[in-house]
Coordinates of C-alpha atoms in Angstrom, one line a residue:
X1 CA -97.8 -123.8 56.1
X2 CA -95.8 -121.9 53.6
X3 CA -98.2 -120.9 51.6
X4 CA -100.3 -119.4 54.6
X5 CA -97.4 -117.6 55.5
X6 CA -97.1 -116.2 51.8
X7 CA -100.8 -114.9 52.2
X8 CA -100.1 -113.3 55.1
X9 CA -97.2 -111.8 54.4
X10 CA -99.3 -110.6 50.9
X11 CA -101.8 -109.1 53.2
X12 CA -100.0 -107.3 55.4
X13 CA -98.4 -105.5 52.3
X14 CA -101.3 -104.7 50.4
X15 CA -103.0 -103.3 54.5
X16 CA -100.1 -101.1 54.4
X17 CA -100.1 -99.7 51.4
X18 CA -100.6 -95.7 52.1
X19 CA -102.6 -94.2 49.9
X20 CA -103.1 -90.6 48.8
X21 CA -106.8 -90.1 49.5
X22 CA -106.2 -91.5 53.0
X23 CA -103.6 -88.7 53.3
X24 CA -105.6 -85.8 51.6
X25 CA -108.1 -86.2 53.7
X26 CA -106.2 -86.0 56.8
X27 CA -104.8 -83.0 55.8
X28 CA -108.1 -81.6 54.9
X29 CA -109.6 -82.4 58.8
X30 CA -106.1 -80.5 59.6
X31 CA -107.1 -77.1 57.8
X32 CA -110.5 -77.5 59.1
X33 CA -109.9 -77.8 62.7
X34 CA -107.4 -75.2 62.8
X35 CA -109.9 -73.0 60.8
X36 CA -112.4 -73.7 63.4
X37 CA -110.0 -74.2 66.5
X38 CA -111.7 -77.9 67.3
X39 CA -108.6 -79.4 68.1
X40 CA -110.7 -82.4 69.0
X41 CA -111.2 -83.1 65.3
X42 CA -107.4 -83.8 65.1
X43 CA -107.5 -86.3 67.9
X44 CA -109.5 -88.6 65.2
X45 CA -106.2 -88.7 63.2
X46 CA -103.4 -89.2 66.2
X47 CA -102.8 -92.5 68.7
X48 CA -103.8 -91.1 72.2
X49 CA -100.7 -91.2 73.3
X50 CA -98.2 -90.0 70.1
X51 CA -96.4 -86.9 70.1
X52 CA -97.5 -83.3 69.1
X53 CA -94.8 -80.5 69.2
X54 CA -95.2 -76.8 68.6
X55 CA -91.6 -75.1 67.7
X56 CA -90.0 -78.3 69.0
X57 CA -91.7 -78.1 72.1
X58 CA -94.0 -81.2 73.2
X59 CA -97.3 -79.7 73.5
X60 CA -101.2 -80.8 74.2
X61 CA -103.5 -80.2 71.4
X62 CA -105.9 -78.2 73.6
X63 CA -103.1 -76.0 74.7
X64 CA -102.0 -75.2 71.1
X65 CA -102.7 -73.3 68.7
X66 CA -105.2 -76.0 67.3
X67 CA -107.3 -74.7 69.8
X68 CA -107.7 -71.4 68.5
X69 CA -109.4 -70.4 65.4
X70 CA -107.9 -69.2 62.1
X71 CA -108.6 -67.9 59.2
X72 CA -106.8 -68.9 56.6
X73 CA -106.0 -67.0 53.8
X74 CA -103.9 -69.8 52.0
X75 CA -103.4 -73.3 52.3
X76 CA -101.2 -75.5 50.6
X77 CA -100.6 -79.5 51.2
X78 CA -98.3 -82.4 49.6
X79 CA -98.5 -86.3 50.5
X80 CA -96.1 -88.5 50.9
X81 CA -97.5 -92.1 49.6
X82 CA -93.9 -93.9 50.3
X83 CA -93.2 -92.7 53.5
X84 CA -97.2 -91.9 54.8
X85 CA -96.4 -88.6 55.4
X86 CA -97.5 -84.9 54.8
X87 CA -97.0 -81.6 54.9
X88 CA -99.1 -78.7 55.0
X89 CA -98.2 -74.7 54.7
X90 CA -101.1 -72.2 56.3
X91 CA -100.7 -68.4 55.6
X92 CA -103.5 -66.3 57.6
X93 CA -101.9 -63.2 57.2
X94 CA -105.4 -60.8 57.7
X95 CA -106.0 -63.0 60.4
X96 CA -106.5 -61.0 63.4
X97 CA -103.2 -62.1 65.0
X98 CA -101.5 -63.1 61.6
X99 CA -99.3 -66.7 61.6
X100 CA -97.6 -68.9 59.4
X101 CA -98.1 -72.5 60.0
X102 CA -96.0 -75.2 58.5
X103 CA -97.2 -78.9 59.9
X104 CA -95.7 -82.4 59.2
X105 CA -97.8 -85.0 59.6
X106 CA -96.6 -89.2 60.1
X107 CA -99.0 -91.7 59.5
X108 CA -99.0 -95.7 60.5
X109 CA -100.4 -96.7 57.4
X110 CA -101.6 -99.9 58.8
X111 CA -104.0 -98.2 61.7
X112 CA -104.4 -95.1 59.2
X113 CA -103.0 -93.0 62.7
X114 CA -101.0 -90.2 63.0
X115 CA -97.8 -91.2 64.8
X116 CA -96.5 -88.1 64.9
X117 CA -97.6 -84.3 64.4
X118 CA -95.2 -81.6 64.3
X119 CA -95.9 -78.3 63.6
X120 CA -93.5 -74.7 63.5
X121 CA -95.9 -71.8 63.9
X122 CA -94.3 -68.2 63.2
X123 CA -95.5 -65.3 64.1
X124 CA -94.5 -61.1 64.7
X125 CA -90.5 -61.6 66.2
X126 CA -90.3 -64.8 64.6
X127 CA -87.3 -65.0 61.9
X128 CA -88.2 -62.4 58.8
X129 CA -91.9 -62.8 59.8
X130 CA -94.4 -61.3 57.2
X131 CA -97.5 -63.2 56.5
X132 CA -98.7 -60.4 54.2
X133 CA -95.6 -60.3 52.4
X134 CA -95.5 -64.3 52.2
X135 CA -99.2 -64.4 50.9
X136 CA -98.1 -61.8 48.2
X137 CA -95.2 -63.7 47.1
X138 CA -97.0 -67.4 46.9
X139 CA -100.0 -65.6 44.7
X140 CA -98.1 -66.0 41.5
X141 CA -96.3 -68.9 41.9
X142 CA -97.6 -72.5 40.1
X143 CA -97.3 -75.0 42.9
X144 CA -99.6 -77.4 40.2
X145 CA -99.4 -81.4 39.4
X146 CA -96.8 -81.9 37.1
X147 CA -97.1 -84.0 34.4
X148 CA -96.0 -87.6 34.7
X149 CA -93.5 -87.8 32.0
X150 CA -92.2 -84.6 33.6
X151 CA -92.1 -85.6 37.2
X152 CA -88.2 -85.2 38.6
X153 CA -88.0 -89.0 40.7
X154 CA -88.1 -89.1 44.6
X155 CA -84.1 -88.9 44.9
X156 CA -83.5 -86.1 42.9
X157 CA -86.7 -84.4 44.6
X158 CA -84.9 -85.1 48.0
X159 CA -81.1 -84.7 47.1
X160 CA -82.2 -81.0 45.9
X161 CA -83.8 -79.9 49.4
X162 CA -80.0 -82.1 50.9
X163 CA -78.0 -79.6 48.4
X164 CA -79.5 -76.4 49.5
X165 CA -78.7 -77.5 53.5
X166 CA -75.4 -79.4 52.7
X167 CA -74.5 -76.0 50.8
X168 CA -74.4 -73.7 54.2
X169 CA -71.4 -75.6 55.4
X170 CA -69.7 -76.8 52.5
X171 CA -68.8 -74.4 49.5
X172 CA -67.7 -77.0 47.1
X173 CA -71.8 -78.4 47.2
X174 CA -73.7 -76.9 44.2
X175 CA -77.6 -76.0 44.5
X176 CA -78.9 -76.3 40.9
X177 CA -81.3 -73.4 41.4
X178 CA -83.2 -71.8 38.2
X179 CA -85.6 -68.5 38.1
X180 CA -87.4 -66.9 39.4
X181 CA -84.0 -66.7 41.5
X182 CA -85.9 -66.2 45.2
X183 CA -86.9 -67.5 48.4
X184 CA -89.6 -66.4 50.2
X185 CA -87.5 -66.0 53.8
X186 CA -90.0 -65.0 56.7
X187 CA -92.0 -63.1 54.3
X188 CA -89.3 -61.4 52.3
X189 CA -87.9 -62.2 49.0
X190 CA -84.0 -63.2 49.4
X191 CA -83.1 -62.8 45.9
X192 CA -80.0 -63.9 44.0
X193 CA -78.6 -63.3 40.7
X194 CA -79.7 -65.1 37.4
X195 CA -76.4 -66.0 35.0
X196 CA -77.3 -65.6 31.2
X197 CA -77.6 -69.7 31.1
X198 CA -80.4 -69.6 33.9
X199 CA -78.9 -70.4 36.8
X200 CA -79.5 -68.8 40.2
X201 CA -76.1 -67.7 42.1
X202 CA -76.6 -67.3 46.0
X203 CA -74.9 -65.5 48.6
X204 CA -74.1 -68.4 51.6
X205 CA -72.5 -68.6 54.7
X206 CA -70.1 -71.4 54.6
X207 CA -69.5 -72.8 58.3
X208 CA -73.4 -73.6 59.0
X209 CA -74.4 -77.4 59.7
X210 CA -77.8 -78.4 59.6
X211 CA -79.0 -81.3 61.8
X212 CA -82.5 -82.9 62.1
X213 CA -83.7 -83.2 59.0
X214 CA -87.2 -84.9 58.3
X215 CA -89.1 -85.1 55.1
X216 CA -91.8 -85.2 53.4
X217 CA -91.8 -85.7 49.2
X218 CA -94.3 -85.8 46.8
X219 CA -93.4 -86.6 43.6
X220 CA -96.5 -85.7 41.1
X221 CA -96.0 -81.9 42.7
X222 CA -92.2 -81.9 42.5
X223 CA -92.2 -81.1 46.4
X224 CA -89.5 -81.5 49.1
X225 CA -90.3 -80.3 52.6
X226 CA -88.0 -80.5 55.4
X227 CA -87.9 -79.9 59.0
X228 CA -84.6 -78.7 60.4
X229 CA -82.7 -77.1 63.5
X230 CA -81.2 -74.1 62.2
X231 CA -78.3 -73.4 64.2
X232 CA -77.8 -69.5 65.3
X233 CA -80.7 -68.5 64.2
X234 CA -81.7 -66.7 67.7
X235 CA -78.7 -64.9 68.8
X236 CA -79.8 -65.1 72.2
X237 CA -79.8 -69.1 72.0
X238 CA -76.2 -69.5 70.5
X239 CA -75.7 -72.6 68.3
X240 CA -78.9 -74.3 69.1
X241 CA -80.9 -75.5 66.7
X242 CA -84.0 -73.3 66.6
X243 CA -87.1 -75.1 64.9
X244 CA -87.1 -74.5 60.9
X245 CA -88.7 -75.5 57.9
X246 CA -88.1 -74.8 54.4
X247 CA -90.7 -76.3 51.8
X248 CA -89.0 -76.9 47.9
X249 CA -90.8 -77.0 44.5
X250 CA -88.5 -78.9 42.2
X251 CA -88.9 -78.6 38.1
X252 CA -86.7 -80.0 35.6
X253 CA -84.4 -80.7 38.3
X254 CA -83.7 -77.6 39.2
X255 CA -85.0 -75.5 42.2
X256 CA -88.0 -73.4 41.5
X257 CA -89.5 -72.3 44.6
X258 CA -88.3 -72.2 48.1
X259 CA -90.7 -70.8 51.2
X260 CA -89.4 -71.1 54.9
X261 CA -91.0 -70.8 58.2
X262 CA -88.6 -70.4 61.6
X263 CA -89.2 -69.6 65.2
X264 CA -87.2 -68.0 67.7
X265 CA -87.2 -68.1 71.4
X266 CA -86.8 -64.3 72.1
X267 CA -89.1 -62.0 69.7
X268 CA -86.5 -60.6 67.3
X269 CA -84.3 -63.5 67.2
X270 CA -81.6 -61.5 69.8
X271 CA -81.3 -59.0 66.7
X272 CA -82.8 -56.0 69.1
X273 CA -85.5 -55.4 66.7
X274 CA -88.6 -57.3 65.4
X275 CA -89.1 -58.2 61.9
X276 CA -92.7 -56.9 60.0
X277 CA -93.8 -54.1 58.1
X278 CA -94.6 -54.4 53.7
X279 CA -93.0 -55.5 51.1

């Protein structure tokens, strides 16, 4: 009897192991349905009855934006083996009606089913939107594998992406932050200043706490992606939380890259003016 429990508890282990190709493929029928707008492709990944939100909003994947096509100038996606998760980052900024796209995918590695898709979609009014501008900035930028003996471990991936939120409402928190000494905000580069010993000094507000958080890491790309509610970020809404994502590459345990993606409710975020227009 015990050992037939032993077996069974072995099998159930190895069944829910998630593994990367199970997860790269997902993400691949992703970018191809929202390249063709065949949101029914998507339904192949998702339980009938799990939750798909747009900008925090529960929303039915024919009245999305899955159902309309894009064309995607860029298209970047990290997997989460440990927690069966992923995240992907779509820039169509000569698209037609230009968006950036950032989705978070959770998986029940056991089915091989989405549990969950979430996705923030920005667009002309949303916060600092600027596809053109954030296509620009991402085209130099090495987002590539890093070697293993390199790789920064899970906790220090995460606790990098914590830093950078905990740092809005706590000055004491340091963000250890390297060149090139920018964020890609909207579309726009938010640059800070680079010290003679390589570090990247910011300017933060210091009364700002961030709620919500849900992540996706992938260590062999040194990638932290998190989901947030940004409080105040549409004057119109107050404190709320407005839907936010900000998407980390981590080398040498120090913040490289940083792209973010955030909706508002009112175009122009209650600033009385939408954001656009070049670098």
């Amino acid at each position: 009897m015990l050992s037939s429990l032993i077996l069974l508890s072995l099998a159930t282990a190895i069944s829910a192991e998630c593994h990367r190709e199970f997860l790269k493929n997902s993400t691949d029928t992703y970018i191809n349905a929202q390249t063709l707008g065949q949101y029914e492709n998507v339904k192949s990944l998702i339980f009938d009855f799990a939750p798909y939100n747009e900008n925090n909003i529960p929303t039915a994947l024919e009245g999305g934006i899955l159902a309309t096509p894009i064309k995607i100038d860029f298209a970047r996606s990290v997997h989460d083996t440990v927690q069966c998760a992923t995240f992907t980052e779509l820039i169509a900024a000569s698209n037609p009606h230009p968006y950036v796209i950032h989705t978070r995918m959770e998986f029940d590695a056991n089915k091989m089913k989405a549990s969950r898709i979430e996705s923030i979609v920005t667009d002309k009014g949303d916060w600092l939107f600027n596809a053109t501008g954030t296509l620009a900035l991402n085209e130099p930028e090495k987002w590539d594998a890093i070697p293993k003996a390199q790789q920064d471990s899970r906790a220090v991936i995460q606790s990098i992406g914590d830093a950078y939120f905990d740092r809005f409402g706590n000055v004491s928190v340091v963000v250890p932050w390297g060149p090139p000494c920018y964020r890609v905000e909207g579309g726009l580069p938010a640059k800070g200043t680079l010290t003679a010993s390589g570090d990247c000094v910011m300017e933060w507000p210091s009364t700002i706490h961030v709620p919500y958080r849900r992540y996706v890491v992938d260590e062999q790309y040194g990638v932290v992606s998190l989901f947030v509610g940004f409080p105040g970020l549409d004057r119109t809404q107050g404190e709320d939380p407005m839907p936010d994502s900000h998407v980390f590459r981590v080398e040498g345990g120090k913040l490289k890259y940083l792209h973010t993606a955030s909706a508002c409710v009112v175009e122009g975020c209650g600033l009385n003016s939408t954001f656009g227009g070049g670098l």
